[in-house]
CSV table of C-alpha atoms in Angstrom, one decimal:
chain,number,residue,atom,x,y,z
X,1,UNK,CA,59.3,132.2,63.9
X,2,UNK,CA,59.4,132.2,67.6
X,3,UNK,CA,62.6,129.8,67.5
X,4,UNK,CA,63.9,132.5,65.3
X,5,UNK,CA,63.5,135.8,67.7
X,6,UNK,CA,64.5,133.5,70.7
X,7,UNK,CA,67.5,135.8,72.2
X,8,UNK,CA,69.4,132.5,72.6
X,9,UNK,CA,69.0,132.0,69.1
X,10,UNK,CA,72.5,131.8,67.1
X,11,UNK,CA,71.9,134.4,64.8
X,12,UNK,CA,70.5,136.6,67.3
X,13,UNK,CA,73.5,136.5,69.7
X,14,UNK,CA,75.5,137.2,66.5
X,15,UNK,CA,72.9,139.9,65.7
X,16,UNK,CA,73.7,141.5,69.2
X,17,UNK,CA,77.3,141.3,69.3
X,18,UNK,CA,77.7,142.7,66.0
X,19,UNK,CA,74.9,145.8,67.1
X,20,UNK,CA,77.5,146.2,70.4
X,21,UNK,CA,80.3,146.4,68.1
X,22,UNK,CA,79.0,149.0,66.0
X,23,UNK,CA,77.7,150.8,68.9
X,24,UNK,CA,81.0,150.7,70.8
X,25,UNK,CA,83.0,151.6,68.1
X,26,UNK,CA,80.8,154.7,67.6
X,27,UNK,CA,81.2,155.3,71.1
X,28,UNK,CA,85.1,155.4,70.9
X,29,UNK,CA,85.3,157.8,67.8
X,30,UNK,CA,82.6,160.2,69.6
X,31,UNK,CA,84.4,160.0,72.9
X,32,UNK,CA,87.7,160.6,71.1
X,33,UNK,CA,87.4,163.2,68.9
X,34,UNK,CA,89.0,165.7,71.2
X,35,UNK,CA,92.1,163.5,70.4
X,36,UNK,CA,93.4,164.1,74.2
X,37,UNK,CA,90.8,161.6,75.6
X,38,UNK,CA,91.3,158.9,73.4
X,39,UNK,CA,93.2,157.1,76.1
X,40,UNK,CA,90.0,157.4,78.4
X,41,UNK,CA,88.1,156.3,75.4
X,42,UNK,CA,90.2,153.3,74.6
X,43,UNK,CA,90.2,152.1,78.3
X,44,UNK,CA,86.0,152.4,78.2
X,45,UNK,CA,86.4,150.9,74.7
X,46,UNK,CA,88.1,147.6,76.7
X,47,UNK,CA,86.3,147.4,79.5
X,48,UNK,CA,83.0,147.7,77.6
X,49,UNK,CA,84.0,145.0,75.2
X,50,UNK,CA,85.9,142.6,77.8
X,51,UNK,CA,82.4,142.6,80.1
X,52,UNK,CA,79.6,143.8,78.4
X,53,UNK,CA,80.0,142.1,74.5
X,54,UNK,CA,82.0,139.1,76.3
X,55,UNK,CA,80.2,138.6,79.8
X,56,UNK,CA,77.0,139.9,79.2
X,57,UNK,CA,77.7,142.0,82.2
X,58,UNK,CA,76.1,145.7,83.0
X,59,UNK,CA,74.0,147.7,79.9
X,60,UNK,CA,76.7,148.6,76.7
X,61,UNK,CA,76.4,153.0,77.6
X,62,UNK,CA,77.0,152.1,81.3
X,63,UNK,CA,80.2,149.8,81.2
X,64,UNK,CA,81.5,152.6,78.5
X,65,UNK,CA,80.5,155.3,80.6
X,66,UNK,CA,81.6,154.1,84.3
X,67,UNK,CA,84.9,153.3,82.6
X,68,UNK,CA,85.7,156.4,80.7
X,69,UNK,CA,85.1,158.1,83.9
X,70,UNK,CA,87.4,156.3,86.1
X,71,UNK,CA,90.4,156.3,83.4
X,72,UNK,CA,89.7,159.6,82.5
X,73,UNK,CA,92.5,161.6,84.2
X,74,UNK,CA,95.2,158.5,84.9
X,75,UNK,CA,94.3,157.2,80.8
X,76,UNK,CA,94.7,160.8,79.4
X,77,UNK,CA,98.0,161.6,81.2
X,78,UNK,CA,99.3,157.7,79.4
X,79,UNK,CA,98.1,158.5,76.5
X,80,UNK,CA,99.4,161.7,75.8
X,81,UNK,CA,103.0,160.1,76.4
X,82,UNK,CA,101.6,157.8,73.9
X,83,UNK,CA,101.0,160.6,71.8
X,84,UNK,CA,104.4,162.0,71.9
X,85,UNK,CA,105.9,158.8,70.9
X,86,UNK,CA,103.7,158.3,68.1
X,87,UNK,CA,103.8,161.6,66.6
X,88,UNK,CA,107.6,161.5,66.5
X,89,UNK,CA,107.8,158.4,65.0
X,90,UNK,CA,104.7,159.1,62.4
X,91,UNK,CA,106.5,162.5,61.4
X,92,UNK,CA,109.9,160.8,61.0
X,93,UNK,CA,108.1,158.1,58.8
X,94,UNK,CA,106.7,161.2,56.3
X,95,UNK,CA,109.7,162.6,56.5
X,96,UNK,CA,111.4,159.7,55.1
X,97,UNK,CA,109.2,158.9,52.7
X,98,UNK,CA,109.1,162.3,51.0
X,99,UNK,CA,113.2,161.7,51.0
X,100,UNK,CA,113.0,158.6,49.3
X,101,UNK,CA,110.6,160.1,46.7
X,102,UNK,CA,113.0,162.3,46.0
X,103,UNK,CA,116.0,159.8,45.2
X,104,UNK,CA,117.3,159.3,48.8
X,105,UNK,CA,118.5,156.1,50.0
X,106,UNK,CA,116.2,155.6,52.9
X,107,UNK,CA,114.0,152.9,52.3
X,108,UNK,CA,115.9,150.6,55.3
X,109,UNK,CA,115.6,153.3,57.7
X,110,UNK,CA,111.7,153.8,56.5
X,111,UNK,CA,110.9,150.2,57.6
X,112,UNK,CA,112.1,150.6,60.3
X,113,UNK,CA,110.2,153.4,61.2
X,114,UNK,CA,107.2,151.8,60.2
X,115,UNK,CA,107.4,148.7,62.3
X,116,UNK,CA,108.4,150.8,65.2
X,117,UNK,CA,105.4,153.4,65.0
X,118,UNK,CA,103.1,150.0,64.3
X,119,UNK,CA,104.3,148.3,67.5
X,120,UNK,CA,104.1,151.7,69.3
X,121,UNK,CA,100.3,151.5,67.9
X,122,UNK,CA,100.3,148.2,69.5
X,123,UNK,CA,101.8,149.1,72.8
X,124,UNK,CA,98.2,151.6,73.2
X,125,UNK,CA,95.7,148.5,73.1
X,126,UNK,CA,98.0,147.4,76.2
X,127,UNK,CA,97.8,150.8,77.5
X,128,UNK,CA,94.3,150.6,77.2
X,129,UNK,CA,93.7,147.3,78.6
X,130,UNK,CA,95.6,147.5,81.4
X,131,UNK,CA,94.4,150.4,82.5
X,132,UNK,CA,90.8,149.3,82.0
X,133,UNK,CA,91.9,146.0,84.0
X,134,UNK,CA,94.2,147.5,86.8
X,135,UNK,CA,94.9,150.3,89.5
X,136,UNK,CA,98.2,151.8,89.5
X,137,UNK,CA,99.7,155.5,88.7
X,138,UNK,CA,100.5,156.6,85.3
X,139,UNK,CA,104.1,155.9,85.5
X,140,UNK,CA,102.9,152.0,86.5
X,141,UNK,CA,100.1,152.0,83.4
X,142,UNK,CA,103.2,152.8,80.9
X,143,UNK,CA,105.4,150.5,82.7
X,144,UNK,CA,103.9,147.6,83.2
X,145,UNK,CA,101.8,147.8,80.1
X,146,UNK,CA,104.7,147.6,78.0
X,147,UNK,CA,106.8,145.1,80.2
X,148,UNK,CA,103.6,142.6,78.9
X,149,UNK,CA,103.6,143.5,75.5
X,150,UNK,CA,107.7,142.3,75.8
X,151,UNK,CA,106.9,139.7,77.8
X,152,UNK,CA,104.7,137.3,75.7
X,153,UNK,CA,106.0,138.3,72.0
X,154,UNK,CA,103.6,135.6,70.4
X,155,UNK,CA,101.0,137.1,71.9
X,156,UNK,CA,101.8,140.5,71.0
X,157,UNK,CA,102.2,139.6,67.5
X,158,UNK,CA,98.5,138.6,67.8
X,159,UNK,CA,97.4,142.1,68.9
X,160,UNK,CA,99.7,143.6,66.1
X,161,UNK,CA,98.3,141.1,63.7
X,162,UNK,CA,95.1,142.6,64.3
X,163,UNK,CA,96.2,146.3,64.5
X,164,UNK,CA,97.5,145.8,60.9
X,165,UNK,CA,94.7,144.2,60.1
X,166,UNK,CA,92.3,146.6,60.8
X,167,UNK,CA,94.1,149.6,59.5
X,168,UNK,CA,94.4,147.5,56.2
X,169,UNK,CA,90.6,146.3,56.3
X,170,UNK,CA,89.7,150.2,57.0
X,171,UNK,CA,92.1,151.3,53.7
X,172,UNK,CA,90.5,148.8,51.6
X,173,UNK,CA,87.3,149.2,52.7
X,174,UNK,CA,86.4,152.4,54.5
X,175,UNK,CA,83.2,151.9,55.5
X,176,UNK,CA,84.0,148.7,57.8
X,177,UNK,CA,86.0,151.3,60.1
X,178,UNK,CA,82.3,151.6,61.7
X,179,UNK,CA,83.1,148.1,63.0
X,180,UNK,CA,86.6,148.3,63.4
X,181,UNK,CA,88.0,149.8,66.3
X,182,UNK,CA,85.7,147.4,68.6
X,183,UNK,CA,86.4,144.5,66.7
X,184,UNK,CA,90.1,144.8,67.2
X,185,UNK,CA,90.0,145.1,70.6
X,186,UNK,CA,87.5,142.2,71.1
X,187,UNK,CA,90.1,140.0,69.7
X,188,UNK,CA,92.8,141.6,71.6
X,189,UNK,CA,91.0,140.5,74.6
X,190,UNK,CA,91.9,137.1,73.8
X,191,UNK,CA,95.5,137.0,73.8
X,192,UNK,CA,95.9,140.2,76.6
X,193,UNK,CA,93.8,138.7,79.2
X,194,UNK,CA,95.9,135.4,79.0
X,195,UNK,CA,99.1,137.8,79.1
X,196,UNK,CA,97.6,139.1,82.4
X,197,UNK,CA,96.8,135.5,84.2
X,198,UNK,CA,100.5,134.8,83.4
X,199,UNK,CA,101.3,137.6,85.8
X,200,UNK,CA,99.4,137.9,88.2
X,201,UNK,CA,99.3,137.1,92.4
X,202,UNK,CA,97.6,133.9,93.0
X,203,UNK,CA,94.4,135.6,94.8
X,204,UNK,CA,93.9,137.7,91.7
X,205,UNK,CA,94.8,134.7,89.2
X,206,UNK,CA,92.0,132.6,91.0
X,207,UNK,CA,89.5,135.3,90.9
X,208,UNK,CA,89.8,136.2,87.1
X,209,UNK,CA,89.6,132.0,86.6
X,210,UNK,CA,86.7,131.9,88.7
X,211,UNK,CA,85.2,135.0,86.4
X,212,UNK,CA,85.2,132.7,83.2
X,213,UNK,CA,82.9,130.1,84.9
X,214,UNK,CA,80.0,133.0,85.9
């Protein structure tokens, strides 16, 4: 029994990680339910899950809370470009859909749309990460973030693959959406944070190498 409740336990770490997954991902859909401040959220959603469910670092409300403060202003201001972006493309996708229910040859054109809005979807979890990971203005957030997304297109097909995923997963199954919106940016971790060493000075490449090693 006491090999059981050891914290290093197998099923315990798995235990914990999947209690900081729910609890993050709670956190996310509290913090953005104003809509506006879902950047800030999904910034504090990355952060959290890169060092607190990851590393072990800091307490799970602290890492969430310390990084929704920083990105508030600078994540908002991204994300409600973001916004724009996606609701044009999310309207022009009902839009053609309600024409092609009604005989219209549009079906091409509707695909399209889709794919686009799903990579735009795409382009937020680099939004998010790399404004959780970096300093820079607004203008440099939506820049650069999406210079690595075209940068590295196996590894953005990752982060779509699991985008798609979880939207599917929360269709099919709506009450796994408690666990989703952490759980697809814990995986996104994986391929961003290798997008990132690619790019990055030599100082600040041998720092985040020495960071896996801690």
């Amino acid at each position: 029994m006491r090999r059981l409740l050891d914290i290093n336990n197998p099923i315990m770490r798995f235990l914990t990680a999947a209690f900081d997954i729910l609890a993050l991902s709670v956190l996310w859909t509290a913090f953005s339910l104003p809509v506006v401040t879902m950047g800030a959220a999904s910034a504090a959603l990355y952060s959290a899950v890169y060092h607190h469910v990851r590393r072990g670092e800091d307490y799970l409300f602290n890492s969430f809370w310390t990084a929704f403060k920083e990105n508030l202003k600078r994540s908002t201001l991204a994300w409600l470009a973001a916004l724009g972006i996606l609701v044009f493309l999310g309207g022009d996708a009902l839009l053609l859909r309600s024409l092609i229910l009604r005989g219209y040859p549009f079906g091409w054109f509707y695909g399209v749309t889709l794919a686009l809005l799903v990579l735009a979807l795409t382009w937020t979890v680099y939004l998010a990460a790399y404004a959780a990971r970096f300093n820079g203005t607004v203008k440099e957030v939506l820049r650069f973030s999406f210079m690595l997304l075209r940068a590295h297109p196996v590894k953005m097909l990752c982060v779509l693959a699991l985008v798609v995923g979880g939207i599917a997963l929360a269709l099919t199954l709506p009450a796994t959406v408690v666990f989703i919106p952490a759980t697809v940016y814990w995986g996104a971790t994986f391929p961003i944070e290798w997008t990132f060493l690619k790019h990055m000075r030599p100082e600040d490449k041998a720092r985040m190498e020495k960071e896996k090693f801690e």
